[in-house]
mmCIF file of C-alpha atoms and ligand atoms in Angstrom:
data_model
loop_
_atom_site.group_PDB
_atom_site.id
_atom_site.type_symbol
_atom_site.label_atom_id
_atom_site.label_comp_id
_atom_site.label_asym_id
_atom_site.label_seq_id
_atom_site.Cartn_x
_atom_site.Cartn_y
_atom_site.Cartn_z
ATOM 1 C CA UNK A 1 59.602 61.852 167.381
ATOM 2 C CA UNK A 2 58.362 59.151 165.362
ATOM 3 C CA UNK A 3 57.835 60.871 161.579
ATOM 4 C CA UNK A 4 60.950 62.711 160.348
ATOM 5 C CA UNK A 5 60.409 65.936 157.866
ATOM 6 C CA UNK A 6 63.066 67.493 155.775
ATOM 7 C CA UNK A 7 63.235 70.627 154.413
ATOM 8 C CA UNK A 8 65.188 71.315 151.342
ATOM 9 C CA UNK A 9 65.966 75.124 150.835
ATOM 10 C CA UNK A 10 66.829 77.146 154.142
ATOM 11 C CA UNK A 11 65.235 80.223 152.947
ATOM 12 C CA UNK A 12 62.046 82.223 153.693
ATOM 13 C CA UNK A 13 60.195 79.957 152.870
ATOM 14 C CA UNK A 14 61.969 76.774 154.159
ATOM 15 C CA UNK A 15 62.792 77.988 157.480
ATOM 16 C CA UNK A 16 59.222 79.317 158.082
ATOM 17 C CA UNK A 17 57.978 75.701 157.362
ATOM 18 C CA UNK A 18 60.634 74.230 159.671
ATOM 19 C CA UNK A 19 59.403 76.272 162.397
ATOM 20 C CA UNK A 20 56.052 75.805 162.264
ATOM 21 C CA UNK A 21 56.247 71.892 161.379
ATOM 22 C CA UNK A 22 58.498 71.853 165.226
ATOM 23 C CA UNK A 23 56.416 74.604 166.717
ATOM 24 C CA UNK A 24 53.497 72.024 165.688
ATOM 25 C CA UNK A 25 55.363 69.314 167.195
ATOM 26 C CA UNK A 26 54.259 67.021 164.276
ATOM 27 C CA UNK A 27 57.563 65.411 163.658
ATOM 28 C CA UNK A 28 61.485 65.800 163.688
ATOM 29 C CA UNK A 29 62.756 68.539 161.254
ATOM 30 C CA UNK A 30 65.673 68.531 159.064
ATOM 31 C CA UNK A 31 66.591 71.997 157.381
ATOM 32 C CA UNK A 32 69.062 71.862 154.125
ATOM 33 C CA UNK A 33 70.846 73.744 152.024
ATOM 34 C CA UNK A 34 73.568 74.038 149.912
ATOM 35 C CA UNK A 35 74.865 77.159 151.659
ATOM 36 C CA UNK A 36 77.254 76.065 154.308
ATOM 37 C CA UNK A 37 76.026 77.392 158.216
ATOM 38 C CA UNK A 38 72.394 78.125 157.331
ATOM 39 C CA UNK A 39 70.783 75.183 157.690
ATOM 40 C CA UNK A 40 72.399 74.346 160.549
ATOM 41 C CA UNK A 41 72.569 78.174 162.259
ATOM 42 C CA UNK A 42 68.939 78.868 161.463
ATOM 43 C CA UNK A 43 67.867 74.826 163.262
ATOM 44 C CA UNK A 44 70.084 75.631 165.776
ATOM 45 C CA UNK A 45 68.432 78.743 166.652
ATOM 46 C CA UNK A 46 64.758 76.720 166.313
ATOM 47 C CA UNK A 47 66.308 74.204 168.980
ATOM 48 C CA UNK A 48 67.112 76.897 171.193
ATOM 49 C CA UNK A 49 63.641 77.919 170.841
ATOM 50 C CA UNK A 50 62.795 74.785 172.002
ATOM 51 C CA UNK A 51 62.537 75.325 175.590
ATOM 52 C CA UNK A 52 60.338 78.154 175.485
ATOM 53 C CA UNK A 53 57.886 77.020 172.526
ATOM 54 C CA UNK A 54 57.522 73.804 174.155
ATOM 55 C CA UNK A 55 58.328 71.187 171.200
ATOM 56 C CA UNK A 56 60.837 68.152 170.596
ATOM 57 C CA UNK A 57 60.911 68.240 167.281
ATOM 58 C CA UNK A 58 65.154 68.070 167.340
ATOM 59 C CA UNK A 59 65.820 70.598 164.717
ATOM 60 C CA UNK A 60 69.126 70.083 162.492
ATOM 61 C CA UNK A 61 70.341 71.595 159.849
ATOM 62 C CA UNK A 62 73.041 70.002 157.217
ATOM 63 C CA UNK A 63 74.551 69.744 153.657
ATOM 64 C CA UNK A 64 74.434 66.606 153.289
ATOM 65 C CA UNK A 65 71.744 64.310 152.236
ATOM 66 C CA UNK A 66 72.860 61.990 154.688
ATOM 67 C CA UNK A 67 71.023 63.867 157.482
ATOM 68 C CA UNK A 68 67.692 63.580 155.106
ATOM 69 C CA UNK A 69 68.136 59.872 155.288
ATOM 70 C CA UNK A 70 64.641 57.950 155.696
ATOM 71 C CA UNK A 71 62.554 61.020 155.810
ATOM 72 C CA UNK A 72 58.705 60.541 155.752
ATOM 73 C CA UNK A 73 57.913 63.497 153.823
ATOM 74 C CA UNK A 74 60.336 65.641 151.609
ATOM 75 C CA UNK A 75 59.521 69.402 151.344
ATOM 76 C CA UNK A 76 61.205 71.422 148.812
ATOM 77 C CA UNK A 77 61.617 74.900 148.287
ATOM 78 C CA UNK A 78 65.166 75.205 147.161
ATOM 79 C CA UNK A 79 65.166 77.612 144.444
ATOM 80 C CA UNK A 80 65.142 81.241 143.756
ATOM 81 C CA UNK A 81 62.356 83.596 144.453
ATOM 82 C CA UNK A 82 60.858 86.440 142.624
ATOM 83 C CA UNK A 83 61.661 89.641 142.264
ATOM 84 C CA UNK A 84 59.642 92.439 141.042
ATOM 85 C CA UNK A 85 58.599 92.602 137.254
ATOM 86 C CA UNK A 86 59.464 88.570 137.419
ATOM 87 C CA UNK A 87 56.510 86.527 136.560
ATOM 88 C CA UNK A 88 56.819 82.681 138.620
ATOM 89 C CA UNK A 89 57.677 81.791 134.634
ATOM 90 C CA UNK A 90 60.660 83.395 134.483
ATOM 91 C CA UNK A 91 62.267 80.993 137.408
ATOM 92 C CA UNK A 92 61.755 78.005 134.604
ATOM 93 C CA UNK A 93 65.505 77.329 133.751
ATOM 94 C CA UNK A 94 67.445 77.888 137.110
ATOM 95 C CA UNK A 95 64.935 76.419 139.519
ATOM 96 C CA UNK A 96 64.758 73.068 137.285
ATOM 97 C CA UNK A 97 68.432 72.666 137.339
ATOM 98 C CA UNK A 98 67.906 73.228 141.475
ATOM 99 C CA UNK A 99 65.067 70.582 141.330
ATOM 100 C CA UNK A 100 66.913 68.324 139.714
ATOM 101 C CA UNK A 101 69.855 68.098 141.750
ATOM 102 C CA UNK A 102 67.614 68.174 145.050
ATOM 103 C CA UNK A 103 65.666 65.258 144.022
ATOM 104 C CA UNK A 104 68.014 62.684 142.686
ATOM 105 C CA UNK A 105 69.117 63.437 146.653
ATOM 106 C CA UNK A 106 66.671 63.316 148.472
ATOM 107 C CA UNK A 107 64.662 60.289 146.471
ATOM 108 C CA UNK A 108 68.145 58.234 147.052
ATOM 109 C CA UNK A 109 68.125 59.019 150.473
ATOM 110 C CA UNK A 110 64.081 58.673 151.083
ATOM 111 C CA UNK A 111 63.259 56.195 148.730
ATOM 112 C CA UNK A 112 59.416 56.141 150.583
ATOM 113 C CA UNK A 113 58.972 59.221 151.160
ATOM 114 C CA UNK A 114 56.170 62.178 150.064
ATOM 115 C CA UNK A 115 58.035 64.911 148.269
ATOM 116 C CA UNK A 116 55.604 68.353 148.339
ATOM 117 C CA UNK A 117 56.922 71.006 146.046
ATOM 118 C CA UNK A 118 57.016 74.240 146.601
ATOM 119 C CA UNK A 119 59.496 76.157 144.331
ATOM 120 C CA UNK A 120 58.262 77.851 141.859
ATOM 121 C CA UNK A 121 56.838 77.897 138.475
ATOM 122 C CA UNK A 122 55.079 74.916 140.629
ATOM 123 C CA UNK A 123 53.378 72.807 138.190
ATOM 124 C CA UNK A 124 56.474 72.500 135.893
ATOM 125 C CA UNK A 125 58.449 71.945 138.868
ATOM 126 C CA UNK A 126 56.285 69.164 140.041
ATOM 127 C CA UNK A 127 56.860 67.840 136.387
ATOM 128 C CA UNK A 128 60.498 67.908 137.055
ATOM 129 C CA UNK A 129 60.429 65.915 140.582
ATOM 130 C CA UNK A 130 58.086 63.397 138.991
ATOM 131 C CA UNK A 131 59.994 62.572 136.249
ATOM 132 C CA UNK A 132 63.421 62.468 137.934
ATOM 133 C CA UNK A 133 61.939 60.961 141.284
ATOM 134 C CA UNK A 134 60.394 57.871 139.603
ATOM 135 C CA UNK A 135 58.331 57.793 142.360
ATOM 136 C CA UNK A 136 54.263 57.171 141.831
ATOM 137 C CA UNK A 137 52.312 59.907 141.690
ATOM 138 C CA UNK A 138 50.486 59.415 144.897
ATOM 139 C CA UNK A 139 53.942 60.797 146.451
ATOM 140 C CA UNK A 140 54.132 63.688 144.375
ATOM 141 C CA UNK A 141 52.402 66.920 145.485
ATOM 142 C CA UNK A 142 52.401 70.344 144.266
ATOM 143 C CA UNK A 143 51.736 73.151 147.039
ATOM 144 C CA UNK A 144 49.454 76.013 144.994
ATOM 145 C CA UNK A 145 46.105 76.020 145.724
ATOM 146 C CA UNK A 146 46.240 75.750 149.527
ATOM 147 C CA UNK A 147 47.788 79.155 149.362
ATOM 148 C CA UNK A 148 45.769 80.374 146.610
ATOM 149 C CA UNK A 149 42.731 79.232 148.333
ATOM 150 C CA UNK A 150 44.303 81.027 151.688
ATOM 151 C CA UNK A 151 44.625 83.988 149.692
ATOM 152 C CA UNK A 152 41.283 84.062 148.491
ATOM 153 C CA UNK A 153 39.578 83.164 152.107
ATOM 154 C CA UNK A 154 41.415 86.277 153.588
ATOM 155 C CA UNK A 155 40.173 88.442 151.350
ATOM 156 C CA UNK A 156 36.725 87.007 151.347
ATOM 157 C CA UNK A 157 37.112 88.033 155.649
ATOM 158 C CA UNK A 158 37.925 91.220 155.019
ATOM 159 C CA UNK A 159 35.667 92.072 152.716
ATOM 160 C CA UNK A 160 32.975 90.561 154.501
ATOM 161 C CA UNK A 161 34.232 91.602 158.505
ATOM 162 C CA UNK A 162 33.996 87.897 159.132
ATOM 163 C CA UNK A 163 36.230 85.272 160.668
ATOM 164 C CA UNK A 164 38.571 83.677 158.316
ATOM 165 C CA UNK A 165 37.978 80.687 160.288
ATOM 166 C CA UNK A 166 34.072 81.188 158.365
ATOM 167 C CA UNK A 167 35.274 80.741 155.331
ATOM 168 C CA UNK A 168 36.191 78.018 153.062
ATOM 169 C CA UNK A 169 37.351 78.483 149.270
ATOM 170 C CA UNK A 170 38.719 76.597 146.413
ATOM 171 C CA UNK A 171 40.926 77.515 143.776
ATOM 172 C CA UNK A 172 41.804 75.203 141.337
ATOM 173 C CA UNK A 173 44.400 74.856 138.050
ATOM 174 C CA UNK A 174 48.138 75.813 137.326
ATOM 175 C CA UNK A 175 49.715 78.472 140.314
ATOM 176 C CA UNK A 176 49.799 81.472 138.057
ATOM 177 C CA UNK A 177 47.755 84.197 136.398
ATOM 178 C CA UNK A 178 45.593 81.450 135.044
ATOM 179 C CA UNK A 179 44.664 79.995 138.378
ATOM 180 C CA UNK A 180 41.242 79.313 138.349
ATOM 181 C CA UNK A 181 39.317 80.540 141.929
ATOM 182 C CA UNK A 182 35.308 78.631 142.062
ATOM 183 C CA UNK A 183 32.982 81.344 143.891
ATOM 184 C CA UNK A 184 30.326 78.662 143.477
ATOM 185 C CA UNK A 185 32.093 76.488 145.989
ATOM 186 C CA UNK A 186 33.825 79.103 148.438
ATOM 187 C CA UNK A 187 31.732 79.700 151.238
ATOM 188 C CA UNK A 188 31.486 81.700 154.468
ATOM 189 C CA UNK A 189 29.873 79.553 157.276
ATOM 190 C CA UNK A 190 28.568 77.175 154.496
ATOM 191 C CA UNK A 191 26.605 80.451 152.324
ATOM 192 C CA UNK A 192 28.225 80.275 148.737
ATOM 193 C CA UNK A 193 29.475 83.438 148.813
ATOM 194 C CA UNK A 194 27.641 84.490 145.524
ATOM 195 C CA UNK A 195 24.755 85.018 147.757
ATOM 196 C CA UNK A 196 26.409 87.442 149.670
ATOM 197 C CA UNK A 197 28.650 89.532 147.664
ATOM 198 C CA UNK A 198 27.850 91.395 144.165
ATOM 199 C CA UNK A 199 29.436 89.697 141.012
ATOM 200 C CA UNK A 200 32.229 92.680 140.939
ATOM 201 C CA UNK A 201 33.228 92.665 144.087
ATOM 202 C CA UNK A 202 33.716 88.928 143.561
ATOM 203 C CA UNK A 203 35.607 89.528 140.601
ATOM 204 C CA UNK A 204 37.714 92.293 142.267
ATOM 205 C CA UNK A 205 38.615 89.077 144.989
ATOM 206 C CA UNK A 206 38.822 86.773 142.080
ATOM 207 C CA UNK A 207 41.561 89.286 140.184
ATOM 208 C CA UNK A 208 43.597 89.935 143.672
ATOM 209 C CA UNK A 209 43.616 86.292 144.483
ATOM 210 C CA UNK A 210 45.387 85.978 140.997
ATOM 211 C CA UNK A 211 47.977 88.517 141.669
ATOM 212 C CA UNK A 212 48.419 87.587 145.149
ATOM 213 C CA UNK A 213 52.016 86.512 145.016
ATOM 214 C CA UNK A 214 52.635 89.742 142.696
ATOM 215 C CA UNK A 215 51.254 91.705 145.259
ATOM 216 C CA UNK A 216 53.462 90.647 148.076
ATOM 217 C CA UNK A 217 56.495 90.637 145.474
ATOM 218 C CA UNK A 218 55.753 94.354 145.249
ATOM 219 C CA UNK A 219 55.560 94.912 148.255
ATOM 220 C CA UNK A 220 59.072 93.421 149.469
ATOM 221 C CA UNK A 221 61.026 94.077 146.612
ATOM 222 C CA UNK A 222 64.031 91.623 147.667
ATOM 223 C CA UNK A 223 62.071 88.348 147.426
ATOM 224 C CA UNK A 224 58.550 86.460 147.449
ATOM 225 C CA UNK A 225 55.635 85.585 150.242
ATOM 226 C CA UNK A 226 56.960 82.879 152.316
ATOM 227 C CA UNK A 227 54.748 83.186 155.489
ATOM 228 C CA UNK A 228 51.193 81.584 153.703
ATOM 229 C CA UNK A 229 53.615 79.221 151.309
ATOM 230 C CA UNK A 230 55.174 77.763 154.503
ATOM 231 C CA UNK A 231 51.653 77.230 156.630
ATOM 232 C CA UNK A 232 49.897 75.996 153.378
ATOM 233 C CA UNK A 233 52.680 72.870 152.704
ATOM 234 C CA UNK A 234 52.622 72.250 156.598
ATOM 235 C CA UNK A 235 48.892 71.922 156.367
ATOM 236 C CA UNK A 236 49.669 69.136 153.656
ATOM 237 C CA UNK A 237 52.222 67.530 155.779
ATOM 238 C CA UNK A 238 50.510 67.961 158.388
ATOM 239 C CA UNK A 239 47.107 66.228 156.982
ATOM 240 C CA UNK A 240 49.594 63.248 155.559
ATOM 241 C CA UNK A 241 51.560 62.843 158.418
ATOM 242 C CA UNK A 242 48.832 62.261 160.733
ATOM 243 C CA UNK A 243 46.835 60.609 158.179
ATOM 244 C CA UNK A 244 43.978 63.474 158.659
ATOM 245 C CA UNK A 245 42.474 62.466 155.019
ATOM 246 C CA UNK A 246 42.011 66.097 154.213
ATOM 247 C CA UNK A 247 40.692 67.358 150.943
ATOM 248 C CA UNK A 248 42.912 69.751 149.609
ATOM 249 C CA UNK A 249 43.590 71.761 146.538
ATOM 250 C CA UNK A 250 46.767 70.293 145.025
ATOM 251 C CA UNK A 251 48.655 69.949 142.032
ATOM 252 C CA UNK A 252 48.738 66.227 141.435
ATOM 253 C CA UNK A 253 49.388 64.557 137.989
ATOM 254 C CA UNK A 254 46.622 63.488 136.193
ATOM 255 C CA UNK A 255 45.288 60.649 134.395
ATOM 256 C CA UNK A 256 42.117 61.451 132.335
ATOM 257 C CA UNK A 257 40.497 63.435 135.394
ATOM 258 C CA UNK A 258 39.273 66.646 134.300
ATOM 259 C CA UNK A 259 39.520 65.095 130.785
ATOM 260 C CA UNK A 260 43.796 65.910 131.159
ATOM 261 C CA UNK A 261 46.260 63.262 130.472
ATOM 262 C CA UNK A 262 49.897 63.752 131.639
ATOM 263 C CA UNK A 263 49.954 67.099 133.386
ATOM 264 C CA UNK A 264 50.301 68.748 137.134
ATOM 265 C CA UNK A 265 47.481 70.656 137.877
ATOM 266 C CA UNK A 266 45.896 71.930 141.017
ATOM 267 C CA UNK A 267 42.509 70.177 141.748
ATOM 268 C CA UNK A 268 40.652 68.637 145.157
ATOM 269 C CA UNK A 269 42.700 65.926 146.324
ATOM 270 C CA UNK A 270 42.120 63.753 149.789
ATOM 271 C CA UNK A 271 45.139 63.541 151.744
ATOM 272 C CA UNK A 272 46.585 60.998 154.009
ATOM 273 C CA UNK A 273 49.011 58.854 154.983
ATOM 274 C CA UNK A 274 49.731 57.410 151.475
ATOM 275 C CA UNK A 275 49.886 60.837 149.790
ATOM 276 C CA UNK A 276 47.316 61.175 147.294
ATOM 277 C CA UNK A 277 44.352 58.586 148.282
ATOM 278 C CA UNK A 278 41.537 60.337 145.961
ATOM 279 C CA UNK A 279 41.361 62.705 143.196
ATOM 280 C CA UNK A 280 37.780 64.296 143.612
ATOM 281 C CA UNK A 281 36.049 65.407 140.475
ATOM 282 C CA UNK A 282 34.041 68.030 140.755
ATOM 283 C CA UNK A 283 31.261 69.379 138.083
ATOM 284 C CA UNK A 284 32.254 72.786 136.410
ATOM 285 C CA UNK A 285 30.269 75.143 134.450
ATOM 286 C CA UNK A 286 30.898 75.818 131.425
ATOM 287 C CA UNK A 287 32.966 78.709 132.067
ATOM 288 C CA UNK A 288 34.991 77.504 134.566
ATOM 289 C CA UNK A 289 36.161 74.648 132.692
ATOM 290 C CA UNK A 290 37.104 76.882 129.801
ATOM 291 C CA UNK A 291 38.901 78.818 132.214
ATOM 292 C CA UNK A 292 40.702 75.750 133.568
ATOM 293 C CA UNK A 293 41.471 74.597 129.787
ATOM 294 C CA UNK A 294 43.160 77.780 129.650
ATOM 295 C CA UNK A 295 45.046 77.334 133.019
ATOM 296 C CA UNK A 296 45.996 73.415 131.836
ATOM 297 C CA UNK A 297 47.425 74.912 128.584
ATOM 298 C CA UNK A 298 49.858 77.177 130.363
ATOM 299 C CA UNK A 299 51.333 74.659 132.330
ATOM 300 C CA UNK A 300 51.292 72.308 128.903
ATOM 301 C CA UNK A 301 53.610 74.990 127.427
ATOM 302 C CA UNK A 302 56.322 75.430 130.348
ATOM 303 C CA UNK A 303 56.211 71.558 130.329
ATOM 304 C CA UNK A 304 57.596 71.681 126.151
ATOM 305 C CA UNK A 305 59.682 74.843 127.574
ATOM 306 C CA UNK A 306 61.478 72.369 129.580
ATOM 307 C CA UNK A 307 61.709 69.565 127.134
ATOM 308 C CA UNK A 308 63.593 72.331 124.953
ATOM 309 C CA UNK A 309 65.674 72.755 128.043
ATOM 310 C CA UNK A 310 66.830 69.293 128.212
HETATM 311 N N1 APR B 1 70.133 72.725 147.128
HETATM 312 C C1 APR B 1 69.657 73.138 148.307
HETATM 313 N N2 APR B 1 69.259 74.407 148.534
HETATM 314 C C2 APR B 1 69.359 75.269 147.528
HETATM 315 C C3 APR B 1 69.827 74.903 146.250
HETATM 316 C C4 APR B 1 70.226 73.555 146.067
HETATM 317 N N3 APR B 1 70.676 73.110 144.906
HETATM 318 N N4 APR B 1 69.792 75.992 145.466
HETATM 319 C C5 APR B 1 69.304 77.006 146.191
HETATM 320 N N5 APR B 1 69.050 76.580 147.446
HETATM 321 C C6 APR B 1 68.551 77.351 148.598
HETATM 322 C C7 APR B 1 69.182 78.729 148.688
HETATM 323 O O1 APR B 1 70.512 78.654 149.206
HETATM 324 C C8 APR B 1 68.228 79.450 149.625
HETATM 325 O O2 APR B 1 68.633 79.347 150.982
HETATM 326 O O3 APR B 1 67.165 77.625 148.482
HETATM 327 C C9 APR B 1 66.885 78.690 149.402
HETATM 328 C C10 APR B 1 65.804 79.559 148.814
HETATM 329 O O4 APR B 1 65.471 80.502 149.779
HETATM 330 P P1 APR B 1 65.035 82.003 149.417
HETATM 331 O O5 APR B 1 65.998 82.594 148.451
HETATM 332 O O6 APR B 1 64.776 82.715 150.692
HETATM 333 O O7 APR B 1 63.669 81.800 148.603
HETATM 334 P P2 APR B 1 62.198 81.526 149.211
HETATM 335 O O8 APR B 1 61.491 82.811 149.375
HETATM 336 O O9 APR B 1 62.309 80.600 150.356
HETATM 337 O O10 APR B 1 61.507 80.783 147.967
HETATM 338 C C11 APR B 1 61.926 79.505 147.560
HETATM 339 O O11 APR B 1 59.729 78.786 146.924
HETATM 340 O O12 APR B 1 57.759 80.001 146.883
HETATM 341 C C12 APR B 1 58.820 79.493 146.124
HETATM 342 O O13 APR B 1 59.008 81.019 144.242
HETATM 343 C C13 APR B 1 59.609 80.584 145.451
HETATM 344 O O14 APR B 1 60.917 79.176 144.030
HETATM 345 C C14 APR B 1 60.932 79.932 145.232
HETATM 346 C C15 APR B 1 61.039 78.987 146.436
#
């Protein structure tokens, strides 16, 4: 095919993406990993899927960078996940290490490519493949608040017996207890759902949205979501590959919008085939913007974590 995707980090959540980026058929998929066989076991199986799911997407899985080489879009979710009683924080030290490593690779290999991050505690991590990318930050993208947003439009559908595909929501700042959802501007079928729900049920959605990740954690015990992480970064590939100028809640670096300076946060971006082509600026209340200070100071303090960790 004519775009090339690689996935870094054969996981859940890596191999989930890799199968729905072929079953999609939007481009040729590349699974890696530093664990010898699974990257190339797990595409193997995908290309014996092939036949029956109807794709050419030529899944292959490798070790070596090599096979990355000339990638349009880098997605990477090498890392470790969760487990119960962890909060995404607690991943700081070992998944920066992993970052690291991953994209002084894959940025040699892919000088033009779009790297979308998905290990987690996202917006530091997004920090880390900035700095050691030196790419611009139109080719930087944190995946957050396409899930969180997910998240908070399935719950919205159940609570309302609707369609999900009804719904639209945003939810904007750092991927973590401080994420900020915006009933204001989540809607089903274009009704802000504050006309249709009571201010605590909203807040009840609000607070599970939140803990969304914790929930699932709970639930599996052994490891983190990976089904909604995987669609939610091939919606932004998918929206930059075919240059589908999509606006998106990402974590992008900022420049003065939102009155931040130097800092990965999640906010309504316009995707395409350059990456980021527009930051959108939204107004807030009052209330939400103190909430988003709050969110934007969290992710200021794991960024000085890391400086401490070199
Ligand atoms: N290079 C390449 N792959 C690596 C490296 C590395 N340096 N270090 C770890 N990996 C691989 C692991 O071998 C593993 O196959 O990353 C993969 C991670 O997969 P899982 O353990 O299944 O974790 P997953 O659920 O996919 O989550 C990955 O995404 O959502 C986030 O919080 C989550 O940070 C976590 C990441």
């Amino acid at each position: 095919m004519d775009k090339k995707v690689t996935v870094v980090g054969a996981g859940n959540v890596g191999a989930t993406a890799a199968q729905r980026l072929a079953e999609k058929e939007l481009c040729d998929v590349v699974l890696l990993d530093i664990i010898e066989g699974l990257p190339q076991g797990k595409a193997l199986d995908l290309a014996e899927a092939a036949p029956i799911e109807k794709h050419d997407a030529h899944p292959t899985g490798s070790n070596d960078y090599e096979a990355s080489a000339n990638s349009d879009i880098v997605i990477i979710t090498a890392g470790i996940p969760r487990k119960p009683g962890m909060s995404r924080d607690d991943l700081l030290s070992t998944n920066a290490k992993i970052m690291k490593n991953v994209v002084q690779e894959a940025a040699k290999h892919s000088p033009d490519a779009v790297l979308i991050i998905v290990s987690n505690p996202l917006d530091a991590m997004c920090h880390v493949a900035f700095n050691t990318s030196g790419f611009p930050k139109n080719r930087v993208i944190g995946m957050a608040g396409v899930l969180d947003s997910a998240r908070f439009r399935a719950f919205i559908a159940m609570e309302l017996n609707v369609s999900v595909e009804n719904t639209t929501a945003f939810v904007l700042g750092g991927h973590g207890d401080t994420m900020v959802p915006l009933p204001r501007y989540s809607t089903v079928a274009g009704i802000p759902i504050t006309e249709l729900l009571s201010k605590e049920r909203i807040d009840a959605l609000v607070k599970r949205t939140a803990n969304g990740g914790a929930e699932i954690v709970g639930l599996l015990k052994t490891g983190s979501a990976f089904y909604a992480p995987a669609s939610a970064a091939v919606e932004m590939a998918e929206s930059i590959l075919k240059d589908k100028k999509k606006i998106l809640p990402c974590a992008v670096y900022l420049e003065g919008e939102y009155g931040y300076n130097d800092l990965f946060i999640g906010v309504p971006v316009k995707l395409g085939g350059n990456g980021v082509e527009q930051i959108i600026e939204i107004t807030l209340t009052e209330t939400e913007k103190t909430a988003l200070d709050k969110s934007a100071q969290a992710v200021r303090e794991l960024k000085s974590l890391l400086k401490k960790l070199g």
